[in-house]
Structure formats: C-alpha cells, structure tokens
Short mmCIF file of C-alpha atoms in Angstrom, two decimals:
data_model
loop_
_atom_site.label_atom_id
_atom_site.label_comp_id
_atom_site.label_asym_id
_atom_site.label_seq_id
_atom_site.Cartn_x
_atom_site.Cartn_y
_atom_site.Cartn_z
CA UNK A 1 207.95 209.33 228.54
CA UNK A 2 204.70 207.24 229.18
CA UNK A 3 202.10 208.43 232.09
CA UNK A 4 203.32 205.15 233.50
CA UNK A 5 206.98 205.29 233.37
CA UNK A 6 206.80 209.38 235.28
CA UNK A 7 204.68 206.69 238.08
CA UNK A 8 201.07 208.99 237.61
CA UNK A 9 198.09 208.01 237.24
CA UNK A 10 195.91 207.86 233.63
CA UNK A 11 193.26 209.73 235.26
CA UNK A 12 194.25 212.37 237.70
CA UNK A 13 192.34 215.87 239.62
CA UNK A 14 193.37 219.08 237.37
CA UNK A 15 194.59 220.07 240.63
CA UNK A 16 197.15 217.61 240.61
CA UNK A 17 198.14 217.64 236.86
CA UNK A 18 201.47 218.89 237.10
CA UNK A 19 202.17 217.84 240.60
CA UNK A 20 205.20 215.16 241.70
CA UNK A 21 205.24 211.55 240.62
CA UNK A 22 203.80 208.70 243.09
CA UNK A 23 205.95 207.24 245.20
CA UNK A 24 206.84 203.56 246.04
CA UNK A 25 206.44 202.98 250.08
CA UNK A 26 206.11 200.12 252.43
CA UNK A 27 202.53 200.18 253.13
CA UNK A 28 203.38 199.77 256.74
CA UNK A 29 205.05 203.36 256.43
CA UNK A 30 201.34 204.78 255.76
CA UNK A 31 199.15 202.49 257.80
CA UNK A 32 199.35 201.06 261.94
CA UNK A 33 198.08 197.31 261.58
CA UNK A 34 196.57 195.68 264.57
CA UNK A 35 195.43 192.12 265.26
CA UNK A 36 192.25 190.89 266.77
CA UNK A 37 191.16 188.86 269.96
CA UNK A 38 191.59 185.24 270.22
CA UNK A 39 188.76 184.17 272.81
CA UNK A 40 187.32 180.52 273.49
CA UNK A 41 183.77 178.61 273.44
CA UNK A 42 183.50 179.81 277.27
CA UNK A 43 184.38 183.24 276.47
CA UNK A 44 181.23 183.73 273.91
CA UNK A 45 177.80 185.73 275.70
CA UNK A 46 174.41 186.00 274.79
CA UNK A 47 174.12 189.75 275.38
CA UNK A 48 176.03 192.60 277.28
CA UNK A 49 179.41 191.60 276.52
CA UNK A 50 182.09 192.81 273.66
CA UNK A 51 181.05 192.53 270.06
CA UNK A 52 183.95 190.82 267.99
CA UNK A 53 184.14 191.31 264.37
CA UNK A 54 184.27 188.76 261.86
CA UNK A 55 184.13 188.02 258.50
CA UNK A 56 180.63 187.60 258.41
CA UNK A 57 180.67 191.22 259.25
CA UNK A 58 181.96 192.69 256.49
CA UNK A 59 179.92 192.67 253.38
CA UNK A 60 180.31 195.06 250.05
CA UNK A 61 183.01 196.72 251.76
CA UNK A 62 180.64 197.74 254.81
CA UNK A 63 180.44 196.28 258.12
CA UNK A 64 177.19 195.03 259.13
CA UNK A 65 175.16 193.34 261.03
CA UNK A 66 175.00 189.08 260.51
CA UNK A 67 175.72 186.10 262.77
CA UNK A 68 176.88 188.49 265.55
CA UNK A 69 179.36 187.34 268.17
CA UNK A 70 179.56 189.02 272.08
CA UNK A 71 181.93 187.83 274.39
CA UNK A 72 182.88 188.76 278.06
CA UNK A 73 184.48 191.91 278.19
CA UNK A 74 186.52 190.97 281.38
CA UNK A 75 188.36 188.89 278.13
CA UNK A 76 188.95 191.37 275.75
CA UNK A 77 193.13 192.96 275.58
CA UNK A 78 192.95 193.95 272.27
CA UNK A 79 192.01 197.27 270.50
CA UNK A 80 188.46 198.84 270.24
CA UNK A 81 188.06 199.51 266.37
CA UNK A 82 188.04 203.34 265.77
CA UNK A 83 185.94 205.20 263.44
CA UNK A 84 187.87 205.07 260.37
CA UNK A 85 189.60 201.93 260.67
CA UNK A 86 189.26 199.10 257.69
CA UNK A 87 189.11 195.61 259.32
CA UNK A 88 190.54 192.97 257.07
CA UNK A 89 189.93 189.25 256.63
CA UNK A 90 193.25 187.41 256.98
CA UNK A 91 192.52 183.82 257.29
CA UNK A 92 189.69 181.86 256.33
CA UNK A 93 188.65 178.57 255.07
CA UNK A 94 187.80 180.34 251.83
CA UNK A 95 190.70 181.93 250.12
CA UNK A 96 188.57 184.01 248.16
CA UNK A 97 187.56 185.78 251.08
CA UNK A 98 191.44 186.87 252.24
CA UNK A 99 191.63 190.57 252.05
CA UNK A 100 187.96 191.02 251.89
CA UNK A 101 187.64 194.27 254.17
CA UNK A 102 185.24 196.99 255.45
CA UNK A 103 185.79 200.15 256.73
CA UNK A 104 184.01 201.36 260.13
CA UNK A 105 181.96 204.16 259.22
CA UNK A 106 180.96 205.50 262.79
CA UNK A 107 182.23 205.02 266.36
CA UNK A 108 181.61 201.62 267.80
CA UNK A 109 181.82 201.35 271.85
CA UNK A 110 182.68 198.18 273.30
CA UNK A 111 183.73 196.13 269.57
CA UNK A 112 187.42 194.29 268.72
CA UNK A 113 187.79 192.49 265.60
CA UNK A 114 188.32 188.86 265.66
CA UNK A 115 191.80 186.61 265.53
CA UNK A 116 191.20 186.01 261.32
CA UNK A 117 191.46 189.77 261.01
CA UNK A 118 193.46 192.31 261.08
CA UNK A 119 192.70 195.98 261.55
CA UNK A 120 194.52 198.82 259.55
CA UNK A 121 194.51 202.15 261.20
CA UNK A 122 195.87 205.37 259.26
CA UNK A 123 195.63 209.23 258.76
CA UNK A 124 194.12 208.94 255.30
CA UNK A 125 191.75 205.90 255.89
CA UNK A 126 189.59 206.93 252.93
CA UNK A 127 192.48 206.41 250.27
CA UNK A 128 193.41 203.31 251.90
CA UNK A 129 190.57 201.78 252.13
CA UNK A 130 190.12 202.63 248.34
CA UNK A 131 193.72 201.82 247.51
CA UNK A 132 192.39 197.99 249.12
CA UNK A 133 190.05 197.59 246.73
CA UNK A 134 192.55 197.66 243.72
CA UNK A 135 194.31 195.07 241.71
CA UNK A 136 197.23 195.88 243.15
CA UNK A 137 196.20 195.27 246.31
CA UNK A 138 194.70 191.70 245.69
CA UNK A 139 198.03 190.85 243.43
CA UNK A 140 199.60 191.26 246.49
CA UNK A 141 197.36 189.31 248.40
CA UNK A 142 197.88 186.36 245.72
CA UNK A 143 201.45 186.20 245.76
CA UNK A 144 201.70 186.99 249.77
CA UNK A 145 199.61 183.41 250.41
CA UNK A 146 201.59 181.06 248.18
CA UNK A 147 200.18 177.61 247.08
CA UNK A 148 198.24 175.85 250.38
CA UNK A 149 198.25 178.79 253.17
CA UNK A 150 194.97 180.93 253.53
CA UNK A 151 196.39 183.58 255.49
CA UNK A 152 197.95 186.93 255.35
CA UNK A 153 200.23 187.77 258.37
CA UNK A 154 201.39 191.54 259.80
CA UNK A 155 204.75 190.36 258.58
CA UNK A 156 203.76 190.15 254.88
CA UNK A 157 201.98 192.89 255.13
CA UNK A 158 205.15 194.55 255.77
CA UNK A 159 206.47 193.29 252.68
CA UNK A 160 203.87 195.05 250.69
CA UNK A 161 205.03 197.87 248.77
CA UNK A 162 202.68 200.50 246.46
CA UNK A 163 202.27 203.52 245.25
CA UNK A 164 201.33 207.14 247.15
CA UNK A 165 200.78 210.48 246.05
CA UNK A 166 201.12 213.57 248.41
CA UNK A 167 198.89 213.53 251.49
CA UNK A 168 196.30 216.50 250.15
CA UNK A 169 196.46 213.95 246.81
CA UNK A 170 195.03 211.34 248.91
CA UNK A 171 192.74 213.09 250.79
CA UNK A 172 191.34 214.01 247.26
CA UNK A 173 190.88 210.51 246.16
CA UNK A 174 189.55 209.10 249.16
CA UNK A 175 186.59 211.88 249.05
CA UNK A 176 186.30 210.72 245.50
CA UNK A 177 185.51 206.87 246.62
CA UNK A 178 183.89 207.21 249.88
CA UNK A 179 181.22 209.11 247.65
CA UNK A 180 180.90 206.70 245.52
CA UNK A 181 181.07 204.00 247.75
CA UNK A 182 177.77 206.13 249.47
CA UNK A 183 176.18 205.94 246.00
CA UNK A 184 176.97 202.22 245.69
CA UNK A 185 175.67 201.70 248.74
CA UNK A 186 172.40 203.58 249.00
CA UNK A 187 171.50 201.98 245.70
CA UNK A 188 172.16 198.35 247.49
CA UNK A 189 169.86 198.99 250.06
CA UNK A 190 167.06 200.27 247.50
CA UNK A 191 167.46 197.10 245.93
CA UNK A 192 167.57 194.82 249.06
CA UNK A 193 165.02 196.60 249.98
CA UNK A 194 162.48 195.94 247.00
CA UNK A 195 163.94 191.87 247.15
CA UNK A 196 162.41 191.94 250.85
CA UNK A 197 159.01 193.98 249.17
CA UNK A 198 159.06 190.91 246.89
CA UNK A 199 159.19 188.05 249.18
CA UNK A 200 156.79 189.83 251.50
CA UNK A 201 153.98 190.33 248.86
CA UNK A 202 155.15 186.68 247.58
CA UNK A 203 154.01 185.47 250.71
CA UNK A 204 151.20 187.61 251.66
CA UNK A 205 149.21 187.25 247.88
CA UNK A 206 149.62 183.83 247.79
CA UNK A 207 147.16 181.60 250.08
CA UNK A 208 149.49 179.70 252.98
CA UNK A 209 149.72 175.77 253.40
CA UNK A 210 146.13 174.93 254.11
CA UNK A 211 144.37 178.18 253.24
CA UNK A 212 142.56 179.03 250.33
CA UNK A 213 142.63 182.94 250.36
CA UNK A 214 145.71 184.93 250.65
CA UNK A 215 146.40 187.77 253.44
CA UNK A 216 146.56 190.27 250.85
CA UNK A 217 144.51 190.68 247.86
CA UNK A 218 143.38 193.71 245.10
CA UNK A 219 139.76 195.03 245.68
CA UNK A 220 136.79 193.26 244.66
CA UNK A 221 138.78 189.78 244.81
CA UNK A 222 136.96 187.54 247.93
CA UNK A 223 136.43 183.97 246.46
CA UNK A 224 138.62 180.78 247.23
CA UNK A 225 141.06 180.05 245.50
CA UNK A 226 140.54 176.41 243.50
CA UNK A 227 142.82 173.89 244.32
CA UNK A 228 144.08 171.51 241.07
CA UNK A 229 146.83 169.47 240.47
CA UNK A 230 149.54 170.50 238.17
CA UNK A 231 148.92 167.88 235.78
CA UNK A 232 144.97 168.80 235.45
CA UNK A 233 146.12 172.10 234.58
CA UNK A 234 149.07 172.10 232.22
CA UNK A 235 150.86 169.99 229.62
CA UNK A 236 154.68 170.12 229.78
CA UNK A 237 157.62 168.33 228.20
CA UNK A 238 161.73 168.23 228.96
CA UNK A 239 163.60 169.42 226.33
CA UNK A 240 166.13 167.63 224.55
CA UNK A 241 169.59 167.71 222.58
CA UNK A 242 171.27 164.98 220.49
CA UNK A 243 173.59 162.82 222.07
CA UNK A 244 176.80 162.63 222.73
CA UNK A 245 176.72 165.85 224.32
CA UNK A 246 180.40 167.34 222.92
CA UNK A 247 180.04 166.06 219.08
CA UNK A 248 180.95 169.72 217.30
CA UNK A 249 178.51 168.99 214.19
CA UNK A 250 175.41 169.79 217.19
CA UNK A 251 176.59 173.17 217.77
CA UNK A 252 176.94 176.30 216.02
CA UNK A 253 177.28 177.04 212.30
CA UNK A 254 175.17 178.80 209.85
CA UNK A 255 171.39 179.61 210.75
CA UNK A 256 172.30 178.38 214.23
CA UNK A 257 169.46 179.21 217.30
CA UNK A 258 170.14 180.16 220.93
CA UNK A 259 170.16 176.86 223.51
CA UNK A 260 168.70 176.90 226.95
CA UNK A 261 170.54 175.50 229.77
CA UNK A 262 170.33 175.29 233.59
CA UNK A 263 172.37 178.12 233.44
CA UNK A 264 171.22 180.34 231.19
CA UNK A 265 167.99 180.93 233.40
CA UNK A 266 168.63 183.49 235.54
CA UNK A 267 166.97 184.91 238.69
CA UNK A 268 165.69 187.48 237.55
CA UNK A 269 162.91 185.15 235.85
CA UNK A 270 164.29 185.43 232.44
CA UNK A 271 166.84 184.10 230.20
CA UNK A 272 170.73 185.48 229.46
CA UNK A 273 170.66 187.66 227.07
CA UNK A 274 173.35 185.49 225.00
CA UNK A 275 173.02 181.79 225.46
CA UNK A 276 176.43 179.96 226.19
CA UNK A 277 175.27 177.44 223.72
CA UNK A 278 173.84 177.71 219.85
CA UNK A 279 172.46 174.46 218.44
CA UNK A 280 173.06 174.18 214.80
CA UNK A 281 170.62 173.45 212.42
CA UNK A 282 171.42 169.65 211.73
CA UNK A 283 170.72 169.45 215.68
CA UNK A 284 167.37 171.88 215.44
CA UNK A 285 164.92 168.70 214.64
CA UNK A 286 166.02 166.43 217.72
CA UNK A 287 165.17 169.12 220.23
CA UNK A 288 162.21 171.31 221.55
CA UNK A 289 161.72 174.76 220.23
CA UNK A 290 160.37 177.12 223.51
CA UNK A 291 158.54 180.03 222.06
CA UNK A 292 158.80 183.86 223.01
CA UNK A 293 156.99 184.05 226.38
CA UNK A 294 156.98 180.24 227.06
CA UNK A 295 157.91 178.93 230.80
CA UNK A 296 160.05 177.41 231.34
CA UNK A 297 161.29 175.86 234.75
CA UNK A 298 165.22 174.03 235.29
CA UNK A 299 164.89 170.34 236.86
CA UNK A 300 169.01 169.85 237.47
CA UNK A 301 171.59 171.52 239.38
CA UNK A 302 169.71 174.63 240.18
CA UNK A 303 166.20 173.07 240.51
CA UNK A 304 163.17 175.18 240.14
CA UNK A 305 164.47 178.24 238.33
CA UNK A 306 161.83 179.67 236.75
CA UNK A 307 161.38 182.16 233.00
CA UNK A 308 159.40 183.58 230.89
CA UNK A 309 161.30 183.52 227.40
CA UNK A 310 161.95 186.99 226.03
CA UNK A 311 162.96 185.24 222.94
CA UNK A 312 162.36 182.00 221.22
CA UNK A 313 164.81 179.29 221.58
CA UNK A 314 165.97 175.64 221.66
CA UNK A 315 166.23 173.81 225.26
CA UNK A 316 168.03 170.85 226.92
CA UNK A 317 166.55 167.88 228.81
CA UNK A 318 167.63 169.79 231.91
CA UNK A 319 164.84 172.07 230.94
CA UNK A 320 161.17 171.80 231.43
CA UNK A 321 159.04 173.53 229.04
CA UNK A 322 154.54 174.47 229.75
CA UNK A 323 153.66 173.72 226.48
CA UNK A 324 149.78 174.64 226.61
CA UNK A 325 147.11 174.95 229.47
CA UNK A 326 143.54 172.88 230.24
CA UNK A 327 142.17 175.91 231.70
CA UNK A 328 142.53 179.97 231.54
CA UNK A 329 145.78 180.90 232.95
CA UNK A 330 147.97 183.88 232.55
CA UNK A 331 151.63 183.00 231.78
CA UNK A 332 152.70 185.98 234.18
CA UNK A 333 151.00 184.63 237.16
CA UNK A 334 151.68 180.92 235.92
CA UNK A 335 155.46 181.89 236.33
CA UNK A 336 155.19 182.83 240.00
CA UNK A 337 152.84 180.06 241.21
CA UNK A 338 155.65 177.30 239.59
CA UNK A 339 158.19 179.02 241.36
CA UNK A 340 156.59 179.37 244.63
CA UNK A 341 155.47 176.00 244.20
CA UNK A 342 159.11 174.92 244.21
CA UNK A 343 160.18 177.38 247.05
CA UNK A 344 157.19 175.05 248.90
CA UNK A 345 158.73 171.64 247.95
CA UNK A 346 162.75 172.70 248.65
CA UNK A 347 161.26 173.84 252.13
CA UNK A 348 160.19 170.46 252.58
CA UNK A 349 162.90 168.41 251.40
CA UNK A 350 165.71 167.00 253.48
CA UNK A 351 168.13 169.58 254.17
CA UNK A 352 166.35 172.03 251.97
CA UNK A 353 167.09 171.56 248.25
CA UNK A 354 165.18 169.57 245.69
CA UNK A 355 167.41 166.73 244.54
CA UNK A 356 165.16 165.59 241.74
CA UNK A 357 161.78 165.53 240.07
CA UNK A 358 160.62 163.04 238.34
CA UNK A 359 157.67 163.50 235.84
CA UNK A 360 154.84 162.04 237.69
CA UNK A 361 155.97 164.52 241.49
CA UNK A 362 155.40 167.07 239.18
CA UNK A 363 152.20 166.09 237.67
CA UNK A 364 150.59 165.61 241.54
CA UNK A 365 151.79 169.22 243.04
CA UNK A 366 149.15 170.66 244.53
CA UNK A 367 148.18 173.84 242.93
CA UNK A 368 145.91 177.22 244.39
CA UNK A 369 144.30 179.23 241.10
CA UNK A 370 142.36 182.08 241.56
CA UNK A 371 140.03 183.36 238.48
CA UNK A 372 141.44 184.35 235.31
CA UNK A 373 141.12 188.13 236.41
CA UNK A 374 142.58 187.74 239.13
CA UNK A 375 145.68 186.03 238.43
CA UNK A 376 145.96 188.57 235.48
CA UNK A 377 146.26 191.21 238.36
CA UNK A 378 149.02 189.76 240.12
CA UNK A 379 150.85 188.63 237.46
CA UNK A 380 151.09 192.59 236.46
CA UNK A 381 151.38 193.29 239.79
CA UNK A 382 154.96 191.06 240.35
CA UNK A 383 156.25 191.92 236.50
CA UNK A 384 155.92 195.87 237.48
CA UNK A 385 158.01 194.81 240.75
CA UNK A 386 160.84 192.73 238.87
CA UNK A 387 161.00 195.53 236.30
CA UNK A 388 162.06 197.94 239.20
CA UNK A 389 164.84 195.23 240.51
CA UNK A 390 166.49 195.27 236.82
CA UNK A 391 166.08 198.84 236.93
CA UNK A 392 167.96 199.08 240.61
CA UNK A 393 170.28 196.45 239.61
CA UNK A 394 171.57 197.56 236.60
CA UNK A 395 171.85 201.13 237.75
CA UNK A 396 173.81 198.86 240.95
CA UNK A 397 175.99 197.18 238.28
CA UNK A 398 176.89 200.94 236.59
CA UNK A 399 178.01 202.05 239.52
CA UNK A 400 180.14 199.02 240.59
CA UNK A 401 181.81 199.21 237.01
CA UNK A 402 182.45 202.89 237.02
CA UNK A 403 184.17 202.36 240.41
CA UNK A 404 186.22 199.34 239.14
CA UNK A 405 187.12 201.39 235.74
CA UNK A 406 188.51 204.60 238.24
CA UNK A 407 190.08 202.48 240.39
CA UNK A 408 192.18 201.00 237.60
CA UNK A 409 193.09 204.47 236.30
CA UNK A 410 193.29 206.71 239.68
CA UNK A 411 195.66 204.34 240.94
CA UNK A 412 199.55 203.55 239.38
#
C-alpha cells in the first residue's frame, strides 16, 4: 500500500511514524469562522476609533501596517481579532488575492477585520494557518469561486473538506511552520531593510534637482559636480532584430547567442541568467552584439531598467545599448546615474511613468559627473550594496522554496 493510499504524509516527525492515518473532516469541524464589519464613508475616523482590517493588511502571510483604516467604535458589532486568529481575504476585485491570509501574531485591542474577510479562529491556529498555505487549500479556493464570482462565502467554506492528523500531530507541525515562517520573515525585513539603505544613500550621494554636491559624500571628495548633457558624454545605439518578429529561421539553432529583451533585464541591475530568446546565427549580423559589462538601459514597456551585462549578448530595438564614452567614466557609477536619471524623468511625467523616449530626450538629459575617482568610489560603493540584496534574496528565495517543498510533503 502507497504512503498515499494509508492517507500519511511523505514526510512525517519519527514521533509520528507509526501513528494513525489522517483523517478527512469538514474544516468547519476544526476551525470557528467569523465575518467582518460592514461600515460606511461616515463611519471612517482619522484617529481614536477601531482599526478594521483589510486586505491591504495582510502581506507575506503577516499582518501589517499599510493604508490603515479607523472607524467609530460606537459602529463596530463584530468580533475583536484574537491573538492567534488568521484573517482571510474573501472578496476582492483581484481574484488572485482570494484566500490570501495572515495570522495575528500578538493581541490587538480595539481591531475587527473588514466585510471582504473572514476570520478563522481555532485551537491549533499554527497548523491551520500552515494547512492555508497549501495546494490543497487554494484548489479549494479555485473550484469554491466558479467562473465570474470573486468571493468565498462561510457557506463554502463549510463545504471544504481536508485532511487532519491527531491534535499533538498538529501542534507538531504548526511549531514546525511558525518557525519557519519567523525565519522567512526576519530574512524579509533584512532585505527590506537594505532596499530602504539603498534608496536612502541613492538619494543622499547623488546631488538633488538644482544642487551640485550631494548630502553625503566619501572623505576628501568637496568639488562640484560638472553638469553635461547625456549626449556630450556618451554614444549609444538601440539594438535590433530582423523582421518579422516570429519567422523561426531568426531564432535558435546551432552556434545560437543569448537575446536581450525588456524582460530579460531584471532589477537587480543585471540580466536573467537564461535569456527567453536565442538568436541564431543567420540572424547574428542584423543585430547589435552588447559586450560583457556593457549598459544597457530598456526604452519599452518597463522603461528605464537599467544592467550591466554579466555576459555578452545580442539585443532588441527595445534595448538601448552605451556603446563608448567622450570622457572618463566608470561603467559602475554610469549604471546608477542612467537609472536615477530615469527615476528623475518618471517623477516628472504625467501620472508617473515614462511613456516613451525618443533619441534626441535622451541625448539632452541633464547629467551631474563627479571626477573619475570619485565616481569609481560610489560605483563600488552601490555594487558592494546590491551584492548583499542577491545575497539576502536568494537566501529569501531558499527559504520560501524549502517551505513550499514541506508543505507539499507534510501535508496529504
């Protein structure tokens, strides 16, 4: 008989081993679901009132603080969360973001949830809030809200059925997640954390609009900064592909090379790892070769995206590529002027987003360059920094994956 057919899990405690199969329940046999307030326009107060929970509250399965909502407490008839309880989003413009929930990790005086959720209440609250976060769970979820309807009622709930082990089983498991959950979550906010470091020092080492000398700058740097314009400092070119886009002779094949694309510049400042595209060699000759450590910045979709190659590689006309420099510049420091520069100009623009550059915009942005020494120290200065995000974020991504991988095989 297969672990699955005796209903056990593929990866169970050795204190559990040889105990009895999981059982199929209602999850309304395990949990007490309650609903949330509905309140008006009129009801809603700037400060002293009742905090109501929404689904702007609940982020990486914590609840937090963001876009806060008090209303009058002489409104409220509906239950004050408790410590323990998971709050669930149950309706929502966005059905990706039914059965998105958070669990409340302390007590919380004078706080209801909102009408969109619903709050789950139960003697194991760890193992639920862990047995949420599975497949199962969000199977459920799918097949509960149908074609059109974004919302999950306390009568489909109802209808829910999964699988429990003993009560000290649970107990067990839930330990297992909340301390992993911890681990998840200290490691988020060591990586939020160095983001904010980043957009501080961002702002503070680069000169604001109409100064010439930043707030914050290494020792023995006090000269202005020299304003240019882009074009007096750098040559640059769009990439380009053979057209039509779609004809399979352009892609792939023998001695095929990787193909930049809007998408395959990432955040991080770099490119994918594996391009989604690979331009063949009959295509090789109509495009633009970007060298190892070239920058390169994306002028479509998501405009202003700025790398520094880590490999050499074909790009698209989507793509623009800083083919050489008029004066001393350091490519490090080059990369984080262009993309402040763009920051600058989507700040500016009508509802905050670059819709296009054309060649000569470009060629008239106003630039601030420090000397060559200088920019070499800041360019360091911000790689060191992004090397310690990748290092947080992939140790972030570990953790998320070892999570998902337990949660498939802790659960039936």
């Amino acid at each position: 008989m297969s672990v699955n057919e005796k209903k056990v899990p593929k990866r169970r405690f050795k204190e559990f081993q040889n105990a009895d199969a999981w059982e199929q329940r209602k999850l309304t046999e395990e949990v007490e679901l309650y609903s949330g307030l509905t309140y008006s326009p009129n009801d809603v107060v700037k400060e002293g009132g009742t905090l109501v929970l929404r689904s702007s509250n609940v982020k990486n399965g914590e609840v937090v603080d963001a876009d806060n909502v008090y209303v009058n407490s002489e409104v409220v008839n509906s239950n004050n969360v408790n410590k323990g309880d998971i709050i669930i989003v149950v309706r929502n413009g966005s059905r990706s973001l039914i059965g998105k929930h958070g669990q409340i990790k302390s007590e919380m005086k004078n706080t209801v949830i909102g009408a969109f959720m619903t709050g789950m209440r139960s003697t194991n609250s760890d193992f639920t809030n862990a047995l949420l976060s599975t497949s199962s769970f969000y199977k459920e979820i799918e097949e509960n809200l149908g074609a059109t309807i974004n919302q999950i009622t306390n009568g489909m709930f109802q209808n829910m059925h999964f699988m429990f082990p003993s009560g000290a089983e649970q107990t067990k498991i839930g330990e297992y997640f909340t301390k992993l959950d911890n681990l998840i979550t200290l490691h988020q906010r060591k990586l939020d954390k160095l983001k904010a470091l980043k957009k501080a020092y961002l702002t503070d080492m680069f000169p604001a609009e109409g100064e010439s000398k930043p707030k914050l700058r290494f020792a023995g740097f006090t000269d202005d900064w020299e304003q240019r314009k882009l074009g007096e400092v750098a040559s640059y070119r769009r990439g380009s592909f053979p057209q039509p886009y779609g004809k399979s002779e352009w892609y792939d094949g023998e001695d095929a090379k990787p193909f930049v694309q809007v998408a395959d510049v990432t955040d991080a400042m770099n490119l994918v790892d594996d391009t989604k595209q690979k331009i063949s060699k009959l295509a090789q000759p109509m495009s633009v070769f970007a060298e190892e450590n070239s920058v390169l910045v994306t002028l479509q979709g998501s405009i202003g995206r700025v790398a520094i190659t880590q490999y050499g590689a074909f790009i698209d006309r989507t793509v623009l590529i800083f083919e050489k420099y008029k004066t001393e510049i350091d490519t490090l420091f080059w990369s984080y002027v262009i993309k402040q520069k763009f920051i600058e100009e989507a700040r500016k623009a009508p509802g905050g987003t670059i819709k296009t550059i054309t060649k000569e915009a470009l060629s008239d942005f106003d630039l601030l360059l420090p000397t060559y020494e200088e920019q070499q120290k800041i360019g360091v200065y911000f790689k060191q920094l992004d090397n310690l995000i990748t290092l947080h974020q992939r140790k972030l991504e570990k953790l998320q994956n070892i999570k998902k991988a337990y949660l498939n095989e802790m659960f039936v």
